[in-house]
mmCIF file of C-alpha atoms and ligand atoms in Angstrom:
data_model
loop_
_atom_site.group_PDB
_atom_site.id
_atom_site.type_symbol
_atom_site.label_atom_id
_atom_site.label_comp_id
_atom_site.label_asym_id
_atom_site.label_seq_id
_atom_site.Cartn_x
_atom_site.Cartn_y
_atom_site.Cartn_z
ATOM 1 C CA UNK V 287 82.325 34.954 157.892
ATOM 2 C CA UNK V 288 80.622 34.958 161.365
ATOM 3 C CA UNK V 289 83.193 36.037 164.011
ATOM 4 C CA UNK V 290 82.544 35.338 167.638
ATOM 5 C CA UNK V 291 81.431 31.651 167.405
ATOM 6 C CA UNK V 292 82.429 29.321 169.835
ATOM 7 C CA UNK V 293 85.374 26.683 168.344
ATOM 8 C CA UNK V 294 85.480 23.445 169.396
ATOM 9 C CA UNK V 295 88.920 24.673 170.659
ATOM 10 C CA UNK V 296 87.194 27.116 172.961
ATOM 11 C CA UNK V 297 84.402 25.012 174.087
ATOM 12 C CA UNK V 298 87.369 22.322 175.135
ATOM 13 C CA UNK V 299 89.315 24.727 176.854
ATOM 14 C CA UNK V 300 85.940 26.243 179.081
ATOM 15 C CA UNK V 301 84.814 22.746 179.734
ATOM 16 C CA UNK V 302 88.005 21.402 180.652
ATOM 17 C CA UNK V 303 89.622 23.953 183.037
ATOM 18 C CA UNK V 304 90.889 22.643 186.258
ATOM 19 C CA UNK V 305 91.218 18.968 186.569
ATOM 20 C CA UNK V 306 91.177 17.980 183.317
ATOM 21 C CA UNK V 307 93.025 20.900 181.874
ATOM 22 C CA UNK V 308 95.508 18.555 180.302
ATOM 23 C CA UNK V 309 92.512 16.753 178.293
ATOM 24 C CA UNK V 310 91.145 20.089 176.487
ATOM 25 C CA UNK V 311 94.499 19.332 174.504
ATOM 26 C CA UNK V 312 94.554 15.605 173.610
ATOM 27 C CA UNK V 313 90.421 16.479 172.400
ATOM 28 C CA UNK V 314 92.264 19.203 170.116
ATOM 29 C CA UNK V 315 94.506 16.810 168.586
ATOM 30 C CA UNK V 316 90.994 13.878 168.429
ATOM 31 C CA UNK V 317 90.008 16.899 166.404
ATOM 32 C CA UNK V 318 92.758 17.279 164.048
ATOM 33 C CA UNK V 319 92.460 13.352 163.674
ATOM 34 C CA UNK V 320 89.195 13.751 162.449
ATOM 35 C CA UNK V 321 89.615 16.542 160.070
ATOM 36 C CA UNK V 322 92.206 14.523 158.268
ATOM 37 C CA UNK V 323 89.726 11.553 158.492
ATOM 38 C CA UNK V 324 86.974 13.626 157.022
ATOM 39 C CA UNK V 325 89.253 15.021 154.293
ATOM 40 C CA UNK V 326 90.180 11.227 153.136
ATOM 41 C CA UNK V 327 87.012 10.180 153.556
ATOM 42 C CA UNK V 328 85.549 12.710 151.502
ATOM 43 C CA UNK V 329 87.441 12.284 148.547
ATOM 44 C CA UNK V 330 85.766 8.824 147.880
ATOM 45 C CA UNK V 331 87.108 6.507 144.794
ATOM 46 C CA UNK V 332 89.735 9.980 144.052
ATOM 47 C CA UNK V 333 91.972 9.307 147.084
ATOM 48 C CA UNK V 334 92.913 5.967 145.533
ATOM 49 C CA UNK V 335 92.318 4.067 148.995
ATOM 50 C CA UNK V 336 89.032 2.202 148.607
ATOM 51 C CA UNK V 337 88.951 -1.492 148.678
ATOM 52 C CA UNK V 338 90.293 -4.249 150.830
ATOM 53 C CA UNK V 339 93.414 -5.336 152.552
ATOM 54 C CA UNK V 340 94.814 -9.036 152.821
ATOM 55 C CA UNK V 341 94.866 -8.290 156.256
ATOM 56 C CA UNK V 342 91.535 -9.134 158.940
ATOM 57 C CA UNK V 343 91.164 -7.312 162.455
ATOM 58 C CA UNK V 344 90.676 -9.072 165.700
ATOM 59 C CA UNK V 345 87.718 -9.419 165.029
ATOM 60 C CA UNK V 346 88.419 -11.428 162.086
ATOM 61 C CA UNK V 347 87.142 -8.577 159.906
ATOM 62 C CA UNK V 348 88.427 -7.955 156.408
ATOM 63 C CA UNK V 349 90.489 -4.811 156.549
ATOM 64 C CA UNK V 350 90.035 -2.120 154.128
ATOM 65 C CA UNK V 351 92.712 0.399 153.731
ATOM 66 C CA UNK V 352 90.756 3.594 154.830
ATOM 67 C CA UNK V 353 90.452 1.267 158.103
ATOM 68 C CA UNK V 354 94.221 0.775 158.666
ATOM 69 C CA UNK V 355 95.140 4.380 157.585
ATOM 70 C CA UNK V 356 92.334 6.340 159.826
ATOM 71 C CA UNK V 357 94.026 4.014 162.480
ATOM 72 C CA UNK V 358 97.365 5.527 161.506
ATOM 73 C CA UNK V 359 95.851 9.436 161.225
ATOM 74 C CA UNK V 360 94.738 8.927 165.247
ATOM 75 C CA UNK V 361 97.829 7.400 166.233
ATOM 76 C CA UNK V 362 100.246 9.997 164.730
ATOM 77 C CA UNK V 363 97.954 12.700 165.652
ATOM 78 C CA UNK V 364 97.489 12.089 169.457
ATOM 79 C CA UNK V 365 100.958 10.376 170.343
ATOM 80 C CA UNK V 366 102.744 13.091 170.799
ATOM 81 C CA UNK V 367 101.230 15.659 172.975
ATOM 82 C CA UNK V 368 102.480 14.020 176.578
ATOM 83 C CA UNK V 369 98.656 13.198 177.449
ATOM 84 C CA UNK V 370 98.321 9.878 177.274
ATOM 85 C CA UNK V 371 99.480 6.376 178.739
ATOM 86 C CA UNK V 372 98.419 4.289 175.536
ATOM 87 C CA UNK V 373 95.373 3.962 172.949
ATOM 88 C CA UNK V 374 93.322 1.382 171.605
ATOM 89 C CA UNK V 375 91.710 0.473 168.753
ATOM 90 C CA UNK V 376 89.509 -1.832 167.199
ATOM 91 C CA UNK V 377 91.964 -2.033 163.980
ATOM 92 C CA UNK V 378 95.170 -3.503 166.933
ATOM 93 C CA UNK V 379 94.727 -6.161 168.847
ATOM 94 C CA UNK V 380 97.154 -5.237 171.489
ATOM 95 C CA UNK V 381 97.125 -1.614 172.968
ATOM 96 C CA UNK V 382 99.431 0.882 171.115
ATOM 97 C CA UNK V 383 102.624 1.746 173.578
ATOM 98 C CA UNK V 384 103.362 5.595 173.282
ATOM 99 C CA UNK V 385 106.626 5.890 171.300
ATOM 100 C CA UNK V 386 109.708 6.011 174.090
ATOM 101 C CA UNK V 387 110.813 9.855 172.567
ATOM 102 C CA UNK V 388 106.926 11.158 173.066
ATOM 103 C CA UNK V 389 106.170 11.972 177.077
ATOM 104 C CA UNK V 390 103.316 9.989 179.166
ATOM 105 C CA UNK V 391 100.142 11.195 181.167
ATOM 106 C CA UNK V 392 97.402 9.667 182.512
ATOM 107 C CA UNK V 393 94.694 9.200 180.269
ATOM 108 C CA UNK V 394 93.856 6.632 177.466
ATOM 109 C CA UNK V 395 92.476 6.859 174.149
ATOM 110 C CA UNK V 396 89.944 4.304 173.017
ATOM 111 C CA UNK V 397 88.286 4.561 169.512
ATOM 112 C CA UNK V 398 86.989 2.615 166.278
ATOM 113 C CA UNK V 399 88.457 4.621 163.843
ATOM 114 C CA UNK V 400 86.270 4.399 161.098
ATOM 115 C CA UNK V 401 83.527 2.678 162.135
ATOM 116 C CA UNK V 402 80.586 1.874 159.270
ATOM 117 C CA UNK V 403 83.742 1.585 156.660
ATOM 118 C CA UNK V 404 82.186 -1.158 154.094
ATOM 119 C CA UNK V 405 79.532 1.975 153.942
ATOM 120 C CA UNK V 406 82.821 4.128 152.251
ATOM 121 C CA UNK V 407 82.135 2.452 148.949
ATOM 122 C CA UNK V 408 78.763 2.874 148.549
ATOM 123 C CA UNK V 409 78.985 6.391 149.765
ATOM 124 C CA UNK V 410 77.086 6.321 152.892
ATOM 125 C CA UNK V 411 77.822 8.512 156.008
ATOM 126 C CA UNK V 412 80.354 6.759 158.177
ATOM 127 C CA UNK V 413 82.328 7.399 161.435
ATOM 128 C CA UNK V 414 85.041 7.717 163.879
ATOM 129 C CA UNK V 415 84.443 6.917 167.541
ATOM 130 C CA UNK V 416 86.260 7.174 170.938
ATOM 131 C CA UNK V 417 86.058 7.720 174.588
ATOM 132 C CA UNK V 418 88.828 8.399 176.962
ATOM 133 C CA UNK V 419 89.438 6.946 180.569
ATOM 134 C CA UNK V 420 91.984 7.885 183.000
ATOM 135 C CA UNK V 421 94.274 5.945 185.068
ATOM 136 C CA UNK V 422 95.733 7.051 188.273
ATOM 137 C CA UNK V 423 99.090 7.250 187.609
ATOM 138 C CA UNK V 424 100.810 8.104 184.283
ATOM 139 C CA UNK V 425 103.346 5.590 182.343
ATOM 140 C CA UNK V 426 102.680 2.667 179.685
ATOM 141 C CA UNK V 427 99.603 1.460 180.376
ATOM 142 C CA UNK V 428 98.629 -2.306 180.503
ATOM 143 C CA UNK V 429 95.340 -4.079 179.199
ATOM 144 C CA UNK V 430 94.314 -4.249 182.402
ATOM 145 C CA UNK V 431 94.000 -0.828 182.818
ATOM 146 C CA UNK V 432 91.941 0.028 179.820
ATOM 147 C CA UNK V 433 88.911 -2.029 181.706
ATOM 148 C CA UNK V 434 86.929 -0.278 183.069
ATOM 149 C CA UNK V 435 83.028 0.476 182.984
ATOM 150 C CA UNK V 436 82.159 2.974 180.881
ATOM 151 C CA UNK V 437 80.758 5.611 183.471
ATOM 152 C CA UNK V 438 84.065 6.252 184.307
ATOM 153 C CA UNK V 439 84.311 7.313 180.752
ATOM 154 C CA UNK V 440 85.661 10.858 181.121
ATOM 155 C CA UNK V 441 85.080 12.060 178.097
ATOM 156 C CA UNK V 442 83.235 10.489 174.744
ATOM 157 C CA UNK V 443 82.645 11.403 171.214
ATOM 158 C CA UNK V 444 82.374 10.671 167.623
ATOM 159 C CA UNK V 445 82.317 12.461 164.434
ATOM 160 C CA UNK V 446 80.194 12.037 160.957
ATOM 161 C CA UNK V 447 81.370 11.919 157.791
ATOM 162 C CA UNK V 448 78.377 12.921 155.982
ATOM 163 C CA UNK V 449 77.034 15.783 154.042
ATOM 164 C CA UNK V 450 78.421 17.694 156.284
ATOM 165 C CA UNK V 451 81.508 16.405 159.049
ATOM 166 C CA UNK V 452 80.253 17.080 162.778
ATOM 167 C CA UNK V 453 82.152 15.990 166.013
ATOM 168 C CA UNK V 454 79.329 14.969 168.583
ATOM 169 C CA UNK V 455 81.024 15.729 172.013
ATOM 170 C CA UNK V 456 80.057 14.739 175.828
ATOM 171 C CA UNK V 457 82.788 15.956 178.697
ATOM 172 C CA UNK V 458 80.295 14.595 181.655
ATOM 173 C CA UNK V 459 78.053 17.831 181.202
ATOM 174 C CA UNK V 460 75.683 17.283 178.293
ATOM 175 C CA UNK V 461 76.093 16.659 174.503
ATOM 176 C CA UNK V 462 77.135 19.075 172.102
ATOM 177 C CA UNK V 463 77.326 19.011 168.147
ATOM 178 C CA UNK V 464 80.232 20.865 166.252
ATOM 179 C CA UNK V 465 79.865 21.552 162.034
ATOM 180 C CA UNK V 466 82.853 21.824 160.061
ATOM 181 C CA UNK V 467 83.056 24.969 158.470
ATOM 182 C CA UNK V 468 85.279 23.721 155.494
ATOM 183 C CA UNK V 469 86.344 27.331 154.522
ATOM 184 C CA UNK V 470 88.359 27.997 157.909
ATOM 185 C CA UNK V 471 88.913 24.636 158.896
ATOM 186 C CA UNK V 472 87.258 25.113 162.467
ATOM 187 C CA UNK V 473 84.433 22.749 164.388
ATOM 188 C CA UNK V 474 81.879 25.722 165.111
ATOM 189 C CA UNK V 475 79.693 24.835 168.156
ATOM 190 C CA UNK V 476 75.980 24.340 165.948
ATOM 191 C CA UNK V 477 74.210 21.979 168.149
ATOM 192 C CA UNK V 478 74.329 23.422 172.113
ATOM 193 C CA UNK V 479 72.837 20.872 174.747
ATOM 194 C CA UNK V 480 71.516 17.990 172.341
ATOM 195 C CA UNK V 481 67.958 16.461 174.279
ATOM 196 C CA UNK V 482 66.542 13.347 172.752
ATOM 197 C CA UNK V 483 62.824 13.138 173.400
ATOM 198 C CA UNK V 484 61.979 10.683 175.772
ATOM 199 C CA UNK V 485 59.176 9.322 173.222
ATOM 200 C CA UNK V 486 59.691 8.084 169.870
ATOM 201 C CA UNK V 487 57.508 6.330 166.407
ATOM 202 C CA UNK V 488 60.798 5.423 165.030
ATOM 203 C CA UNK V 489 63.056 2.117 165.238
ATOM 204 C CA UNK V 490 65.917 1.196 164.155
ATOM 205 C CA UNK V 491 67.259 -2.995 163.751
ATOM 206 C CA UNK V 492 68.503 -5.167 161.431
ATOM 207 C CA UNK V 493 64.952 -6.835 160.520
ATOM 208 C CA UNK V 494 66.874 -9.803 158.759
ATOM 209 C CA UNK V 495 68.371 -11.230 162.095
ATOM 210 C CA UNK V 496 65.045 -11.793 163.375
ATOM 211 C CA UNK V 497 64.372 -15.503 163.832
ATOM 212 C CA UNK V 498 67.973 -15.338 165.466
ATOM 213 C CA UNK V 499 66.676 -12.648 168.599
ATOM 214 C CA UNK V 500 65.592 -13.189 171.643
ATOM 215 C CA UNK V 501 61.913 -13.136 172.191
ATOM 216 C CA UNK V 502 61.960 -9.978 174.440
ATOM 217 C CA UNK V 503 63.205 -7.989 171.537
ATOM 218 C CA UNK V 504 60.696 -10.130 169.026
ATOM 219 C CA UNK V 505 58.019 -8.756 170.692
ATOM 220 C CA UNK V 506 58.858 -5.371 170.884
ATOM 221 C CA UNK V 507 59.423 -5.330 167.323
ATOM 222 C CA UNK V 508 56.314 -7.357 165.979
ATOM 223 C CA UNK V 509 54.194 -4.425 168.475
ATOM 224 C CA UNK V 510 55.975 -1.487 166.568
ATOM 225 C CA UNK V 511 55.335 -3.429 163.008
ATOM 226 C CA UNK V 512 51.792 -3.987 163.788
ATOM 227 C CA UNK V 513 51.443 -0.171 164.671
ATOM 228 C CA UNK V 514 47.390 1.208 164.973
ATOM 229 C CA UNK V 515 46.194 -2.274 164.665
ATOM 230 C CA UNK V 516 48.665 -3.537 167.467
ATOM 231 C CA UNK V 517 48.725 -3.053 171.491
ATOM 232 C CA UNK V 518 50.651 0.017 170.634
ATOM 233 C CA UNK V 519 47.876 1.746 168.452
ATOM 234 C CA UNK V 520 50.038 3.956 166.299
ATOM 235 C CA UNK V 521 52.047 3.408 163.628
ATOM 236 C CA UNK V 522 55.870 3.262 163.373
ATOM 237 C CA UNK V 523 58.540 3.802 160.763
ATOM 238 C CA UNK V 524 61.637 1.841 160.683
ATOM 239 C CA UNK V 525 65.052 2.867 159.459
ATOM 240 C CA UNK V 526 68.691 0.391 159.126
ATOM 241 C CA UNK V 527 71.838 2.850 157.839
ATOM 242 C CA UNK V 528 74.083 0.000 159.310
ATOM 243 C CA UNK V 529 76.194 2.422 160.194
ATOM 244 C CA UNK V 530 76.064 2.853 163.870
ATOM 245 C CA UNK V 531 77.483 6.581 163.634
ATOM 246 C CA UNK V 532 74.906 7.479 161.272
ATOM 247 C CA UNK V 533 71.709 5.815 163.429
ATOM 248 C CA UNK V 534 72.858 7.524 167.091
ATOM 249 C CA UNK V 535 73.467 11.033 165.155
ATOM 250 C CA UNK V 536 69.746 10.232 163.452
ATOM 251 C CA UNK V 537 68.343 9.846 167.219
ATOM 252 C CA UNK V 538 70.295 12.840 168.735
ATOM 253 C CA UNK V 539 68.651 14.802 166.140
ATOM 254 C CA UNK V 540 65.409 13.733 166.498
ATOM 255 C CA UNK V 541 64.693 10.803 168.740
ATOM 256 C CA UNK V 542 64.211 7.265 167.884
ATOM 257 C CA UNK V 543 65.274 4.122 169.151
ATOM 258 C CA UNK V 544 68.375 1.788 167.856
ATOM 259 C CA UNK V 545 69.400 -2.002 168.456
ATOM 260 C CA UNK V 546 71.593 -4.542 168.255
ATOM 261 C CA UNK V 547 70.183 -7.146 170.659
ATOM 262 C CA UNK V 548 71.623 -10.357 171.813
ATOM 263 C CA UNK V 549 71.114 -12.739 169.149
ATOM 264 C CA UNK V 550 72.157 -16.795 168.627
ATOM 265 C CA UNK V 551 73.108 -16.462 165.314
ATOM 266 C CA UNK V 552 76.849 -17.215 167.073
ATOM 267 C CA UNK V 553 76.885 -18.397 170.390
ATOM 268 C CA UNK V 554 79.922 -17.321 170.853
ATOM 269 C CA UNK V 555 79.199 -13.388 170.278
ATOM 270 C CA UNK V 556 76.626 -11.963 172.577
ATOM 271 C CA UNK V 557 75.654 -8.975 170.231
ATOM 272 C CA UNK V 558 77.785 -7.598 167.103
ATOM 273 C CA UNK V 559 78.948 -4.402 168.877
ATOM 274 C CA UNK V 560 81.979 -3.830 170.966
ATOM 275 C CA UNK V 561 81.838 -2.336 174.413
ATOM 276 C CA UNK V 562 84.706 -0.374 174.514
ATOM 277 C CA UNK V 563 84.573 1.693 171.706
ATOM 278 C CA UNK V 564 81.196 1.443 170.054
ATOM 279 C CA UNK V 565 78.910 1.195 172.739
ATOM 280 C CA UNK V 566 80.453 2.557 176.031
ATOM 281 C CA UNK V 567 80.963 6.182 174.274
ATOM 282 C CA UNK V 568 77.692 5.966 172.391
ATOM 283 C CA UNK V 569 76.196 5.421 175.897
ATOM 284 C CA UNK V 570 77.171 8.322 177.675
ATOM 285 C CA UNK V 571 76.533 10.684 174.803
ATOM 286 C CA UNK V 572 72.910 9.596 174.949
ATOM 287 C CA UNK V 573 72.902 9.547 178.642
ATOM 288 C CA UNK V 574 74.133 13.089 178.603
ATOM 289 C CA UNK V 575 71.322 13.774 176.247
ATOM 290 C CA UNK V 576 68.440 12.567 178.077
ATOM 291 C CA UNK V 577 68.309 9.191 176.330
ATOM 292 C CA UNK V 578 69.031 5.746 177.956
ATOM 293 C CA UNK V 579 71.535 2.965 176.939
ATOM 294 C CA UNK V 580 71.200 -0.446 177.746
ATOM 295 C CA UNK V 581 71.686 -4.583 177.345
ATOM 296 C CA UNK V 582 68.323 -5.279 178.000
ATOM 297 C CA UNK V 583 69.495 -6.032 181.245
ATOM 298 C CA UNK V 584 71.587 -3.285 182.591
ATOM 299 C CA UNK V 585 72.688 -0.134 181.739
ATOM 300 C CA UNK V 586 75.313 -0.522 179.191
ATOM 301 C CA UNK V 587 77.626 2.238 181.464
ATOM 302 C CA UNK V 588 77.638 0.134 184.250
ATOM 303 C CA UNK V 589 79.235 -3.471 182.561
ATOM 304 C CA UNK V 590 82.447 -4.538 183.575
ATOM 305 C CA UNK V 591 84.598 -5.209 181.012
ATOM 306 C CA UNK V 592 86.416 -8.434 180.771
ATOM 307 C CA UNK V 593 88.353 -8.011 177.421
ATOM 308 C CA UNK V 594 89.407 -5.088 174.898
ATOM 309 C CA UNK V 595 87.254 -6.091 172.041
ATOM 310 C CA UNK V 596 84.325 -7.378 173.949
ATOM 311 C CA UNK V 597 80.720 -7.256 172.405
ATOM 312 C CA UNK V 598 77.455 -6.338 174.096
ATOM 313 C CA UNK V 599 73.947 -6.257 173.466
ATOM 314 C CA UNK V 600 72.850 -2.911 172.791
ATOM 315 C CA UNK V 601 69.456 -0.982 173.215
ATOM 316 C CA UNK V 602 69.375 3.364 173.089
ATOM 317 C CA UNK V 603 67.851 6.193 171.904
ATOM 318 C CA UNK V 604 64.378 7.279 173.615
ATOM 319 C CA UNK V 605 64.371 6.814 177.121
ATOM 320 C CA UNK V 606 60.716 5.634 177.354
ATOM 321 C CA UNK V 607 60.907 3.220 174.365
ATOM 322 C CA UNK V 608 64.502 1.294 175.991
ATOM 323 C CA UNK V 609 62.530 0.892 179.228
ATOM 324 C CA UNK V 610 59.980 -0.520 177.465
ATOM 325 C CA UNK V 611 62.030 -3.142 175.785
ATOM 326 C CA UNK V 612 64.114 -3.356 179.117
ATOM 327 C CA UNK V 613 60.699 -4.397 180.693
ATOM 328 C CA UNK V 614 59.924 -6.809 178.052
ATOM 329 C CA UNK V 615 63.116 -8.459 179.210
ATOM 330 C CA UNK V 616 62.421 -8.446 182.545
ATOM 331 C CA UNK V 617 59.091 -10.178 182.202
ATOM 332 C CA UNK V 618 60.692 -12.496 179.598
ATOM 333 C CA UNK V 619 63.230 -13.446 182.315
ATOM 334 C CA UNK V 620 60.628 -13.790 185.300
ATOM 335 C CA UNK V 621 58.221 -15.398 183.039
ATOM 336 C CA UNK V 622 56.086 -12.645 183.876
ATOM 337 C CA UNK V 623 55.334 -11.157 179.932
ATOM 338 C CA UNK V 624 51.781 -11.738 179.059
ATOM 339 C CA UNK V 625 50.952 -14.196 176.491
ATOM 340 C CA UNK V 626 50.616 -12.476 173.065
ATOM 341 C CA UNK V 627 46.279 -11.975 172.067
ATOM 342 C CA UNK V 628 45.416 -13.598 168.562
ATOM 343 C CA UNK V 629 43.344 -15.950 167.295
ATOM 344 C CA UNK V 630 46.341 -18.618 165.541
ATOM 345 C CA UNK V 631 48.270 -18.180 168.818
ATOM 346 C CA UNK V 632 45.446 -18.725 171.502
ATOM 347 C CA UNK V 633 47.092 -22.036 173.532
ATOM 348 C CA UNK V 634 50.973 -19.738 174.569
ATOM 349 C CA UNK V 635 52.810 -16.959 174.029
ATOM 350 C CA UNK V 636 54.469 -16.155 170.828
ATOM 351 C CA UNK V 637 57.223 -15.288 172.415
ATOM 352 C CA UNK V 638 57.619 -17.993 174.974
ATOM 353 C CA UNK V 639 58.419 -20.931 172.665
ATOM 354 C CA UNK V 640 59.539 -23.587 174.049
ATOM 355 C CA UNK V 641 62.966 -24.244 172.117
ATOM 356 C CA UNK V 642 64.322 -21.022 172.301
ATOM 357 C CA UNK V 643 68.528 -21.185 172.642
ATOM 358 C CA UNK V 644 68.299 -18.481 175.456
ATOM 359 C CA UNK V 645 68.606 -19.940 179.033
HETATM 360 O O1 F6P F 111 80.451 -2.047 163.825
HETATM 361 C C1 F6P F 111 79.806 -2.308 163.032
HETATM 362 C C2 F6P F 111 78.624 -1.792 162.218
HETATM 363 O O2 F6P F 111 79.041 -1.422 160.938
HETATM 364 C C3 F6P F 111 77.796 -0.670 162.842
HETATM 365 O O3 F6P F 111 78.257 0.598 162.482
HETATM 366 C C4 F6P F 111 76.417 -0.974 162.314
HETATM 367 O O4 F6P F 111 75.401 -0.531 163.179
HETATM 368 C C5 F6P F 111 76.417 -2.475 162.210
HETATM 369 O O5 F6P F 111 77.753 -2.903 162.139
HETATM 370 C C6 F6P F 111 75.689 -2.961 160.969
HETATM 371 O O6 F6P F 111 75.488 -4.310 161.085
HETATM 372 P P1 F6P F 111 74.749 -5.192 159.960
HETATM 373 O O7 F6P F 111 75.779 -5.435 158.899
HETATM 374 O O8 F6P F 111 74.332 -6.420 160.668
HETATM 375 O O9 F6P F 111 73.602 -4.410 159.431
#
């Protein structure tokens, strides 16, 4: 037993002194959340929850039970403490009112709470994320006030439920890993100041959804496949978890570069991943590291949102390799990108073909 080691608790409290005092608290009780997550989690097929609900989300999602009772663990765990005007979750539709005998504050709790979950069966590292705004005043909040761009994200997180259970943390000054030491139950601060390098040889997309992207992103990823013999002379290595926890922890840890682009497999979803609670707190943990988020089009930080359960395009990891692809779409939407060299393709551009479903 090491004494001395900074506890999440202690980090939270340091890092939250003054003005957002109040916070350090509702992060304690995130925490608790997630240790009861990562204790259900962890006892796979033995906890007697795995398998599906009748029930869908929002999203129109089949439910499993591990989704609806992680839902329940935040919920009961954060409700109480007298910080919050309401949560949110991917599992409710509707934001969750704080019960009329709890107190009300000012900020609001956003998180998927098991994000990855048709990984649980196959035993595959999944997740729990969330990011917290603030409103001005405190009370019930409405929709309305849950919508707003993710750099006013005060605070963002998630934890992994892998070999180990960390809680990845950002409170606006840099990102920070915490281990679970299962023996006394505390998040020990492991991984100080997380940097991801600003270059990477690794990428990270779900190859089968191809024909269905946009030809910015084609390109990009037909250059990284065709490695040394390609404009990019060097080789690259591809990963797919599909679990989104799983890929951003990968890149903290060592750089690379993950998407889920705008696609027209369904017109009417402009990416898979939500803004709110997938994307906007992934975003400013990278940010914090040294990475950069984005659409393609914009930093991902700076969108407006327009509904709870929005999805968005989304591009992070190494900074040099998303300004890469953001330039690809740039050129793409000037008509600027530079007609792709072989021999079968000589008359146009790969990747300006004509019936494309983008405009
Ligand atoms: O939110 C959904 C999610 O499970 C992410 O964690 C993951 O990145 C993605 O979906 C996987 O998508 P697909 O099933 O297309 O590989």
């Amino acid at each position: 037993m090491q004494f001395g080691r900074t506890t999440l608790s202690k980090f939270v409290i340091e890092h939250t002194r003054g003005q957002h005092s109040e916070m350090g608290a509702l992060l304690i009780d995130v925490a608790a959340a997630v240790k009861t997550i990562s204790a259900l989690v962890g006892k796979g097929a033995l906890s007697g929850y795995s398998g599906v609900l009748d029930s869908t989300n929002v999203q129109g999602e089949v439910q499993k039970k591990l989704d609806v009772l992680t839902n329940e663990a935040l919920l009961r765990h954060c409700e109480w403490g007298g910080q919050l005007a309401g949560m949110a979750s991917e599992e409710m539709d509707e934001p969750y009112r704080i019960p009329d005998q709890y107190p009300r504050g000012r900020y609001l709790l956003i998180f998927d709470p098991l994000d990855g979950s048709s990984n649980s069966d196959v035993n595959v590292s999944v997740g729990t994320i969330f990011s917290i705004l603030q409103r001005e005043t405190a009370g019930d909040a409405e929709t309305a006030d849950y919508l707003q761009p993710g750099d006013r994200q005060i605070a963002a997180g998630y934890a992994i439920y892998g070999p180990a259970t960390m809680l990845v943390l950002t409170v606006g000054s840099g990102t920070h890993g915490f281990t679970l030491d299962r023996e006394s139950g505390n998040f020990i601060l492991t991984h100080p100041d997380i940097r991801v390098p600003e270059d990477t040889l690794e990428f990270a997309i779900n190859t089968s959804n191809e024909r269905f992207w946009e030809p910015p992103v084609q390109r990009y990823v037909a250059e990284c496949k065709a490695g040394k013999t390609g404009i990019r002379g060097v080789d690259f290595n591809m990963r797919w978890i599909a679990s989104m926890v799983a890929e951003v922890h990968r890149i903290l840890m060592r750089g690379g570069i993950f998407m889920y682009p705008k696609d027209n497999k369904d017109p009417a979803k402009p990416g898979r991943l939500r803004l709110m609670y997938e994307a906007n707190p992934m975003a400013m943990l990278i940010e914090q590291a040294g990475g950069a988020a984005s659409t393609g089009r914009g930093r991902i930080l700076g969108q407006q949102p327009e509904s709870l359960h929005q999805r968005v395009p989304v591009l992070l990891g190494s900074k040099h390799e998303v300004e890469r692809v953001e330039r690809y779409h740039h050129e793409y939407d000037t008509g600027a990108d530079r007609p792709f060299v072989s021999p079968l393709f000589a008359e146009r551009s790969l990747f300006r073909s004509e019936n494309t479903n983008f405009q």
